[in-house]
Coordinates of C-alpha atoms in Angstrom, one line a residue:
X1 CA 36.4 -3.7 9.8
X2 CA 35.3 -6.5 7.6
X3 CA 36.3 -6.2 3.9
X4 CA 32.6 -6.3 2.8
X5 CA 31.8 -3.1 4.8
X6 CA 33.6 -1.3 2.0
X7 CA 33.4 -3.7 -1.0
X8 CA 29.6 -4.3 -0.8
X9 CA 28.6 -0.7 -1.1
X10 CA 31.1 -0.1 -3.9
X11 CA 30.0 -3.2 -5.9
X12 CA 26.3 -2.5 -5.3
X13 CA 26.5 1.1 -6.4
X14 CA 28.4 0.1 -9.5
X15 CA 25.7 -2.5 -10.4
X16 CA 22.9 0.0 -9.7
X17 CA 24.5 2.6 -11.9
X18 CA 25.0 0.1 -14.7
X19 CA 21.5 -1.2 -14.5
X20 CA 20.0 2.3 -14.6
X21 CA 22.3 3.3 -17.5
X22 CA 21.2 0.2 -19.4
X23 CA 17.6 0.4 -18.2
X24 CA 17.8 -3.2 -17.2
X25 CA 16.8 -5.1 -14.1
X26 CA 14.5 -2.6 -12.4
X27 CA 14.8 -1.3 -8.8
X28 CA 15.5 -4.7 -7.2
X29 CA 18.3 -6.0 -9.4
X30 CA 21.3 -4.4 -7.5
X31 CA 19.8 -5.9 -4.3
X32 CA 19.7 -9.3 -5.8
X33 CA 23.4 -9.1 -6.5
X34 CA 24.3 -7.8 -3.0
X35 CA 22.2 -10.5 -1.3
X36 CA 24.3 -13.0 -3.2
X37 CA 27.7 -11.6 -2.4
X38 CA 27.0 -10.3 1.2
X39 CA 23.9 -11.8 2.9
X40 CA 24.6 -9.9 6.1
X41 CA 24.5 -6.5 4.4
X42 CA 20.9 -5.8 5.3
X43 CA 21.0 -6.7 9.0
X44 CA 24.4 -5.1 9.5
X45 CA 23.3 -1.7 8.0
X46 CA 19.9 -1.4 9.6
X47 CA 21.2 -2.7 12.9
X48 CA 23.1 0.5 13.4
X49 CA 20.0 2.8 13.4
X50 CA 19.4 4.5 16.8
X51 CA 15.6 4.1 16.6
X52 CA 15.5 0.9 14.6
X53 CA 13.0 -0.1 11.9
X54 CA 9.3 0.5 11.4
X55 CA 7.9 -2.3 9.2
X56 CA 4.6 -1.6 7.4
X57 CA 2.7 -4.5 5.9
X58 CA -0.8 -5.7 5.0
X59 CA -2.8 -6.2 1.8
X60 CA -3.9 -2.7 1.0
X61 CA -2.3 0.7 1.6
X62 CA 1.3 -0.3 2.3
X63 CA 3.0 2.1 -0.1
X64 CA 1.0 5.2 0.7
X65 CA 1.0 4.6 4.5
X66 CA 4.8 4.0 4.4
X67 CA 5.1 7.3 2.6
X68 CA 3.0 9.0 5.2
X69 CA 4.9 7.7 8.1
X70 CA 8.3 8.6 6.6
X71 CA 7.2 12.0 5.6
X72 CA 5.7 12.8 9.0
X73 CA 8.8 11.6 10.9
X74 CA 11.0 13.8 8.6
X75 CA 8.7 16.8 9.2
X76 CA 9.0 16.1 13.0
X77 CA 12.8 16.2 13.0
X78 CA 14.2 12.7 12.3
X79 CA 16.4 11.5 9.5
X80 CA 14.5 8.7 7.8
X81 CA 15.5 6.0 5.4
X82 CA 12.7 4.4 3.4
X83 CA 12.1 2.3 0.3
X84 CA 10.1 4.9 -1.8
X85 CA 9.6 3.0 -5.0
X86 CA 7.2 0.4 -3.6
X87 CA 9.8 -2.4 -4.4
X88 CA 8.7 -4.2 -1.2
X89 CA 10.8 -7.4 -1.4
X90 CA 14.0 -7.7 0.8
X91 CA 16.2 -7.2 -2.3
X92 CA 14.2 -4.0 -3.0
X93 CA 15.1 -2.7 0.4
X94 CA 18.8 -3.6 -0.2
X95 CA 18.7 -1.8 -3.5
X96 CA 17.2 1.3 -1.8
X97 CA 20.0 1.1 0.9
X98 CA 22.6 1.2 -1.8
X99 CA 21.5 4.7 -2.9
X100 CA 21.9 6.0 0.6
X101 CA 24.9 4.3 2.3
X102 CA 28.4 5.7 2.1
X103 CA 31.3 3.7 0.6
X104 CA 32.1 2.8 4.2
X105 CA 28.7 1.2 4.6
X106 CA 27.2 3.9 6.9
X107 CA 23.6 5.0 6.7
X108 CA 22.9 8.5 7.8
X109 CA 19.5 8.0 9.4
X110 CA 17.8 7.8 12.8
X111 CA 15.1 5.3 11.8
X112 CA 14.0 3.2 8.8
X113 CA 10.4 3.0 7.6
X114 CA 10.0 0.1 5.3
X115 CA 7.2 -1.4 3.3
X116 CA 7.3 -5.2 3.0
X117 CA 5.3 -7.6 1.0
X118 CA 3.4 -9.9 3.3
X119 CA 5.4 -13.0 2.2
X120 CA 8.8 -11.3 2.0
X121 CA 8.2 -9.7 5.4
X122 CA 8.7 -13.2 6.9
X123 CA 12.2 -13.3 5.3
X124 CA 13.0 -9.8 6.4
X125 CA 12.2 -10.4 10.1
X126 CA 14.5 -13.4 10.1
X127 CA 17.4 -11.0 9.3
X128 CA 16.2 -7.8 11.1
X129 CA 13.8 -7.7 14.0
X130 CA 11.8 -4.5 13.7
X131 CA 11.3 -2.3 16.6
X132 CA 7.9 -1.2 15.4
X133 CA 5.3 -3.0 13.1
X134 CA 2.3 -1.5 11.5
X135 CA -0.1 -4.2 10.2
X136 CA -2.9 -2.7 8.1
X137 CA -5.4 -5.4 6.9
X138 CA -5.8 -8.8 5.4
X139 CA -7.8 -9.1 2.1
X140 CA -8.0 -11.7 -0.6
X141 CA -5.1 -10.7 -2.9
X142 CA -2.8 -12.7 -5.3
X143 CA -4.4 -16.0 -4.3
X144 CA -1.9 -17.8 -6.5
X145 CA 0.9 -16.5 -4.2
X146 CA -0.7 -16.2 -0.8
X147 CA -3.5 -18.7 -0.9
X148 CA -6.5 -17.8 1.2
X149 CA -6.5 -14.9 3.6
X150 CA -5.9 -17.0 6.8
X151 CA -2.6 -17.9 5.3
X152 CA -1.8 -14.2 4.7
X153 CA -2.7 -13.5 8.4
X154 CA -0.3 -16.3 9.4
X155 CA 2.5 -14.6 7.4
X156 CA 1.8 -11.3 9.2
X157 CA 1.8 -13.2 12.5
X158 CA 5.6 -13.8 12.0
X159 CA 6.1 -10.0 11.9
X160 CA 4.0 -9.5 15.1
X161 CA 6.0 -12.2 16.8
X162 CA 9.4 -10.8 15.8
X163 CA 8.7 -7.1 16.7
X164 CA 10.7 -6.0 19.8
X165 CA 9.0 -2.7 20.6
X166 CA 5.4 -2.0 19.6
X167 CA 2.9 -3.6 17.2
X168 CA 0.2 -1.3 15.9
X169 CA -2.9 -3.1 14.7
X170 CA -6.1 -2.3 12.8
X171 CA -8.8 -2.7 15.4
X172 CA -11.5 -3.2 12.7
X173 CA -9.9 -6.3 11.0
X174 CA -10.6 -9.4 13.0
X175 CA -7.7 -11.3 11.6
X176 CA -5.3 -8.5 12.4
X177 CA -6.7 -8.1 15.9
X178 CA -5.9 -11.8 16.6
X179 CA -2.2 -11.2 15.9
X180 CA -2.0 -9.5 19.3
X181 CA -1.9 -13.0 20.8
X182 CA 1.5 -13.5 19.1
X183 CA 3.2 -10.4 20.4
X184 CA 6.1 -11.4 22.7
X185 CA 6.4 -10.4 26.4
X186 CA 8.1 -7.0 26.7
X187 CA 6.6 -5.7 23.4
X188 CA 3.4 -3.6 23.4
X189 CA 0.2 -3.6 21.3
X190 CA -1.6 -0.5 20.2
X191 CA -4.5 0.1 17.8
X192 CA -6.0 2.4 15.3
X193 CA -9.7 2.3 14.5
X194 CA -12.9 3.8 13.1
X195 CA -16.0 5.3 14.6
X196 CA -19.1 3.1 14.3
X197 CA -20.7 5.1 11.6
X198 CA -17.7 4.7 9.3
X199 CA -17.3 1.0 9.3
X200 CA -19.4 0.6 6.1
X201 CA -16.8 2.8 4.3
X202 CA -14.0 0.4 5.2
X203 CA -15.4 -3.2 5.3
X204 CA -13.1 -6.1 6.3
X205 CA -12.8 -9.0 3.9
X206 CA -15.5 -10.8 5.9
X207 CA -17.8 -7.8 5.7
X208 CA -17.4 -7.3 1.9
X209 CA -20.2 -8.7 -0.2
X210 CA -19.0 -10.4 -3.3
X211 CA -20.5 -12.2 -6.3
X212 CA -20.2 -15.5 -4.4
X213 CA -22.9 -14.5 -2.0
X214 CA -25.6 -17.1 -1.4
X215 CA -28.5 -17.1 -3.7
X216 CA -31.2 -14.7 -2.6
X217 CA -29.0 -12.9 -0.1
X218 CA -29.2 -9.1 -0.3
X219 CA -25.7 -7.7 -0.1
X220 CA -24.5 -4.2 0.5
X221 CA -21.0 -2.8 0.8
X222 CA -20.1 -3.0 4.5
X223 CA -22.9 -5.4 5.6
X224 CA -21.5 -8.4 7.4
X225 CA -21.8 -11.7 5.5
X226 CA -22.3 -15.0 7.4
X227 CA -22.3 -18.7 6.6
X228 CA -24.7 -21.2 8.0
X229 CA -27.7 -19.5 9.6
X230 CA -28.2 -15.9 10.5
X231 CA -25.0 -15.4 12.5
X232 CA -25.6 -11.7 12.8
X233 CA -25.4 -11.8 16.5
X234 CA -22.0 -13.4 16.4
X235 CA -20.7 -10.8 13.9
X236 CA -22.1 -7.9 16.0
X237 CA -20.6 -9.4 19.1
X238 CA -17.2 -9.7 17.5
X239 CA -17.4 -6.1 16.3
X240 CA -18.4 -4.9 19.8
X241 CA -15.5 -6.8 21.3
X242 CA -13.1 -5.1 18.8
X243 CA -14.5 -1.7 19.6
X244 CA -13.9 -2.3 23.3
X245 CA -10.2 -2.2 22.4
X246 CA -8.7 1.3 23.1
X247 CA -7.6 3.0 19.8
X248 CA -4.7 5.5 20.0
X249 CA -6.1 7.1 16.8
X250 CA -9.7 6.9 15.6
X251 CA -11.0 8.2 12.3
X252 CA -14.4 9.8 13.1
X253 CA -15.3 11.7 9.9
X254 CA -14.4 11.7 6.2
X255 CA -14.8 14.6 3.9
X256 CA -13.5 16.0 0.6
X257 CA -9.8 16.0 1.2
X258 CA -10.2 16.3 4.9
X259 CA -10.8 14.1 7.9
X260 CA -11.5 14.2 11.7
X261 CA -9.5 12.1 14.1
X262 CA -9.9 11.4 17.8
X263 CA -6.6 11.3 19.7
X264 CA -6.2 11.4 23.5
X265 CA -10.0 12.1 23.8
X266 CA -9.7 15.2 21.7
X267 CA -11.2 15.7 18.2
X268 CA -9.0 17.3 15.5
X269 CA -9.5 18.1 11.8
X270 CA -6.9 18.2 9.0
X271 CA -6.8 18.7 5.3
X272 CA -5.1 16.0 3.1
X273 CA -3.6 16.2 -0.3
X274 CA -4.0 12.5 -0.9
X275 CA -6.8 11.1 -3.1
X276 CA -9.4 8.5 -2.1
X277 CA -11.4 7.9 1.1
X278 CA -9.3 4.8 1.9
X279 CA -6.2 7.0 2.4
X280 CA -7.9 8.8 5.3
X281 CA -7.9 5.5 7.2
X282 CA -4.3 5.0 6.1
X283 CA -3.6 8.4 7.7
X284 CA -5.1 7.1 11.0
X285 CA -2.7 4.1 10.9
X286 CA 0.3 6.4 10.1
X287 CA -0.6 8.7 13.0
X288 CA -0.8 5.8 15.4
X289 CA 2.6 4.5 14.6
X290 CA 4.2 8.0 14.5
X291 CA 2.7 8.7 17.9
X292 CA 4.3 5.5 19.2
X293 CA 7.7 6.4 17.9
X294 CA 7.3 9.9 19.4
X295 CA 6.6 8.5 22.8
X296 CA 9.7 6.3 22.6
X297 CA 12.1 9.0 21.4
X298 CA 14.3 10.0 24.4
X299 CA 17.1 11.9 22.6
X300 CA 15.8 15.4 22.8
X301 CA 14.9 15.5 19.1
X302 CA 12.3 17.8 17.7
X303 CA 10.0 14.8 17.3
X304 CA 9.6 14.2 21.1
X305 CA 8.2 17.7 21.7
X306 CA 5.7 17.9 18.9
X307 CA 2.0 17.8 19.8
X308 CA -1.1 16.7 17.8
X309 CA -1.3 19.8 15.8
X310 CA 2.2 19.3 14.4
X311 CA 1.3 15.7 13.6
X312 CA -1.8 16.7 11.7
X313 CA 0.1 19.4 9.8
X314 CA 2.6 16.8 8.8
X315 CA -0.3 14.6 7.5
X316 CA -1.7 17.5 5.4
X317 CA 1.6 17.9 3.6
X318 CA 2.0 14.2 2.4
X319 CA 1.6 13.8 -1.4
X320 CA 0.5 10.7 -3.3
X321 CA 3.0 7.8 -3.8
X322 CA 3.8 7.2 -7.4
X323 CA 1.0 5.4 -9.2
X324 CA -1.3 5.6 -6.2
X325 CA -3.5 8.6 -7.0
X326 CA -0.5 10.3 -8.7
X327 CA -1.6 13.0 -11.2
X328 CA 0.4 13.6 -14.4
X329 CA -0.3 16.6 -16.6
X330 CA -0.6 15.7 -20.3
X331 CA -1.3 18.7 -22.5
X332 CA -3.6 20.2 -19.9
X333 CA -5.3 16.9 -19.0
X334 CA -4.8 15.7 -15.4
X335 CA -4.2 11.9 -15.9
X336 CA -4.6 10.1 -12.6
X337 CA -2.9 6.7 -12.1
X338 CA -4.9 4.4 -9.7
X339 CA -3.3 1.2 -8.6
X340 CA -5.8 -1.7 -8.2
X341 CA -4.8 -5.3 -7.2
X342 CA -7.7 -6.9 -5.4
X343 CA -11.5 -6.6 -5.1
X344 CA -11.5 -4.3 -2.1
X345 CA -8.9 -1.9 -3.5
X346 CA -10.8 -1.7 -6.9
X347 CA -14.1 -1.1 -5.2
X348 CA -12.8 1.6 -3.0
X349 CA -11.1 3.3 -5.9
X350 CA -14.3 3.3 -8.0
X351 CA -16.2 4.7 -5.0
X352 CA -13.6 7.4 -4.4
X353 CA -13.3 8.7 -8.0
X354 CA -16.7 9.3 -9.6
X355 CA -16.4 8.7 -13.4
X356 CA -18.6 11.7 -14.3
X357 CA -16.6 14.4 -16.0
X358 CA -13.6 12.1 -16.7
X359 CA -12.5 9.5 -19.2
X360 CA -11.8 6.0 -17.9
X361 CA -9.2 3.5 -18.9
X362 CA -8.5 0.1 -17.3
X363 CA -5.2 -1.7 -17.8
X364 CA -4.8 -5.3 -16.4
X365 CA -1.6 -7.3 -16.5
X366 CA -1.0 -10.8 -15.0
X367 CA 2.7 -10.8 -14.4
X368 CA 4.2 -12.2 -11.2
X369 CA 4.0 -8.8 -9.3
X370 CA 0.3 -8.5 -10.3
X371 CA -0.7 -12.0 -9.4
X372 CA -1.4 -14.5 -12.1
X373 CA -4.9 -15.2 -11.0
X374 CA -7.3 -12.5 -12.3
X375 CA -10.5 -14.2 -11.2
X376 CA -10.8 -11.5 -8.5
X377 CA -12.1 -9.1 -11.1
X378 CA -15.4 -10.9 -11.0
X379 CA -15.8 -9.8 -7.3
X380 CA -15.7 -6.1 -8.3
X381 CA -18.9 -4.2 -9.0
X382 CA -18.4 -2.1 -12.2
X383 CA -22.0 -0.9 -12.5
X384 CA -20.9 2.7 -11.5
X385 CA -19.2 2.9 -14.9
X386 CA -22.4 2.1 -16.9
X387 CA -23.3 5.7 -17.5
X388 CA -19.9 6.9 -18.8
X389 CA -18.5 3.7 -20.1
X390 CA -14.8 2.8 -20.4
X391 CA -12.9 4.5 -23.2
X392 CA -9.9 2.2 -23.3
X393 CA -9.1 -1.3 -22.0
X394 CA -5.6 -2.6 -22.3
X395 CA -2.9 -4.8 -20.8
X396 CA -2.1 -8.5 -21.2
X397 CA -5.6 -9.4 -19.9
X398 CA -7.5 -6.7 -21.8
X399 CA -10.0 -9.0 -23.4
X400 CA -10.7 -10.7 -20.0
X401 CA -11.4 -7.2 -18.6
X402 CA -13.6 -6.3 -21.5
X403 CA -15.6 -9.4 -21.0
X404 CA -16.0 -8.7 -17.3
X405 CA -17.3 -5.2 -18.1
X406 CA -19.7 -6.7 -20.7
X407 CA -21.3 -8.7 -17.9
X408 CA -22.0 -5.5 -15.9
X409 CA -23.3 -3.8 -19.1
X410 CA -20.6 -1.3 -19.1
X411 CA -19.9 0.2 -22.6
X412 CA -16.3 -0.3 -23.8
X413 CA -14.7 1.9 -26.5
X414 CA -11.4 0.3 -27.6
X415 CA -9.7 -2.9 -26.5
X416 CA -6.0 -3.2 -27.3
X417 CA -3.3 -5.4 -25.6
X418 CA -0.6 -2.9 -26.7
X419 CA -0.4 -1.0 -23.4
X420 CA 2.1 1.7 -24.3
X421 CA 0.3 2.9 -27.5
X422 CA -3.0 2.6 -25.7
X423 CA -1.9 4.8 -22.8
X424 CA -0.5 7.4 -25.1
X425 CA -3.6 7.5 -27.3
X426 CA -5.9 7.7 -24.3
X427 CA -4.0 10.4 -22.5
X428 CA -3.6 12.5 -25.6
X429 CA -7.2 12.4 -26.6
X430 CA -9.6 15.2 -25.5
X431 CA -7.0 17.7 -24.2
X432 CA -8.0 19.3 -21.0
X433 CA -10.4 16.5 -19.9
X434 CA -9.6 14.7 -16.7
X435 CA -8.6 11.0 -17.1
X436 CA -8.5 8.0 -14.7
X437 CA -6.3 5.0 -15.4
X438 CA -7.0 2.0 -13.2
X439 CA -4.1 -0.4 -13.5
X440 CA -2.4 -3.3 -11.9
X441 CA 1.1 -2.9 -10.6
X442 CA 3.2 -3.8 -13.7
X443 CA 0.6 -2.0 -15.9
X444 CA 1.1 1.1 -13.8
X445 CA 4.9 1.0 -14.2
X446 CA 4.5 0.6 -18.0
X447 CA 1.8 3.4 -18.1
X448 CA 4.2 5.7 -16.3
X449 CA 7.0 4.9 -18.7
X450 CA 4.7 5.6 -21.7
X451 CA 3.4 8.8 -20.2
X452 CA 7.1 9.8 -19.7
X453 CA 7.4 10.0 -23.5
X454 CA 4.8 12.7 -23.8
X455 CA 4.8 14.5 -20.5
X456 CA 6.9 15.3 -17.4
X457 CA 6.9 12.3 -15.1
X458 CA 9.0 12.2 -11.9
X459 CA 11.7 9.6 -11.7
X460 CA 10.6 7.0 -9.2
X461 CA 13.8 5.0 -9.5
X462 CA 12.1 1.9 -11.0
X463 CA 13.6 1.9 -14.5
X464 CA 11.6 1.0 -17.5

């Protein structure tokens, strides 16, 4: 056996232990070291898994959907490796592997369920060809990194092309649907989708009305936008063509912590512990890929024999991923962390969490992991916050956020760029009252760290 089969895990574990002890480097730092000393570690380790890799990517919903898929597969009998912290670069996956492999380089798992950033997914599939891919959606996000959304779709196209088994696609996103053309002979394509009456809840990027709508055009969330003439017939025709595609799982009704799904022609209802209407559609995506793995399992495992009821029961037990609807109790106040990183995600969060009866804080950073370009905030409608106002605005771009709220006539209490002290003051005020903190990725990490000073916060393995 090669020397690095033993040396790499030993070195990687030592680096990880030192970085956590010193609280330096975050969750991906050990992976960076291992990538340098042993570039084949990732492919060698994941290549031994009997059921291969499920790769989850797309603009919105990656972390929560990955958590759903992994949790469901575990409930149904498989040993699952995943990257639970949301560190979705290749080195983040390597770092997660270092926590699980033995000193001999063995990973005790049947299958891996991995969230990958759209750009880094391209690097990943050059090393490891996934057996399954779940591609969720394409939205305008971090334009300074990805450019416009057609480029993001092109990146995801590399994933579709590299997948050896089954590619599961969002039937309602036209750019995602077109990726079916790239799937190689021998691989399959399956879909998840929505009933017609739910499309307005989950608009695609083309459907979403924004502040750049043409003058005089009346825009509503979910109404298709067009350029050059009416174009409604073309949009409707494209939607009809997508709906002609057979969906393995269709979301047919959304309720308060419950949803109806159509699978194999039969309707089924389940409760969910996750927050936000958008997570109900993520559940449809997770169900679709788990059903695909289930069909392929031929080893007599518990997964193969489980029916739809067991799958829905597994969905009902999934809890929120850290920072994505995670609730932290601070002196009797439920403080909910809501990750926002693009116009669609922020709009859906605002629609899912009514501000009445709660205090609201918004924390906006512009570090690399957030995206440097914050102009997308102008495409979010904040008028739902007019009545209650926003108690606290913080983060590196606090004053930019406050200005944006001013344009929507939303009252703002305090503006302070010191995120840690702002989070502690906000969470500690008005004991017993519910609180919502909308935050970009790095702001969410810092908010969790700050809350950890005054309350019990679970260790997500991401360091300070």
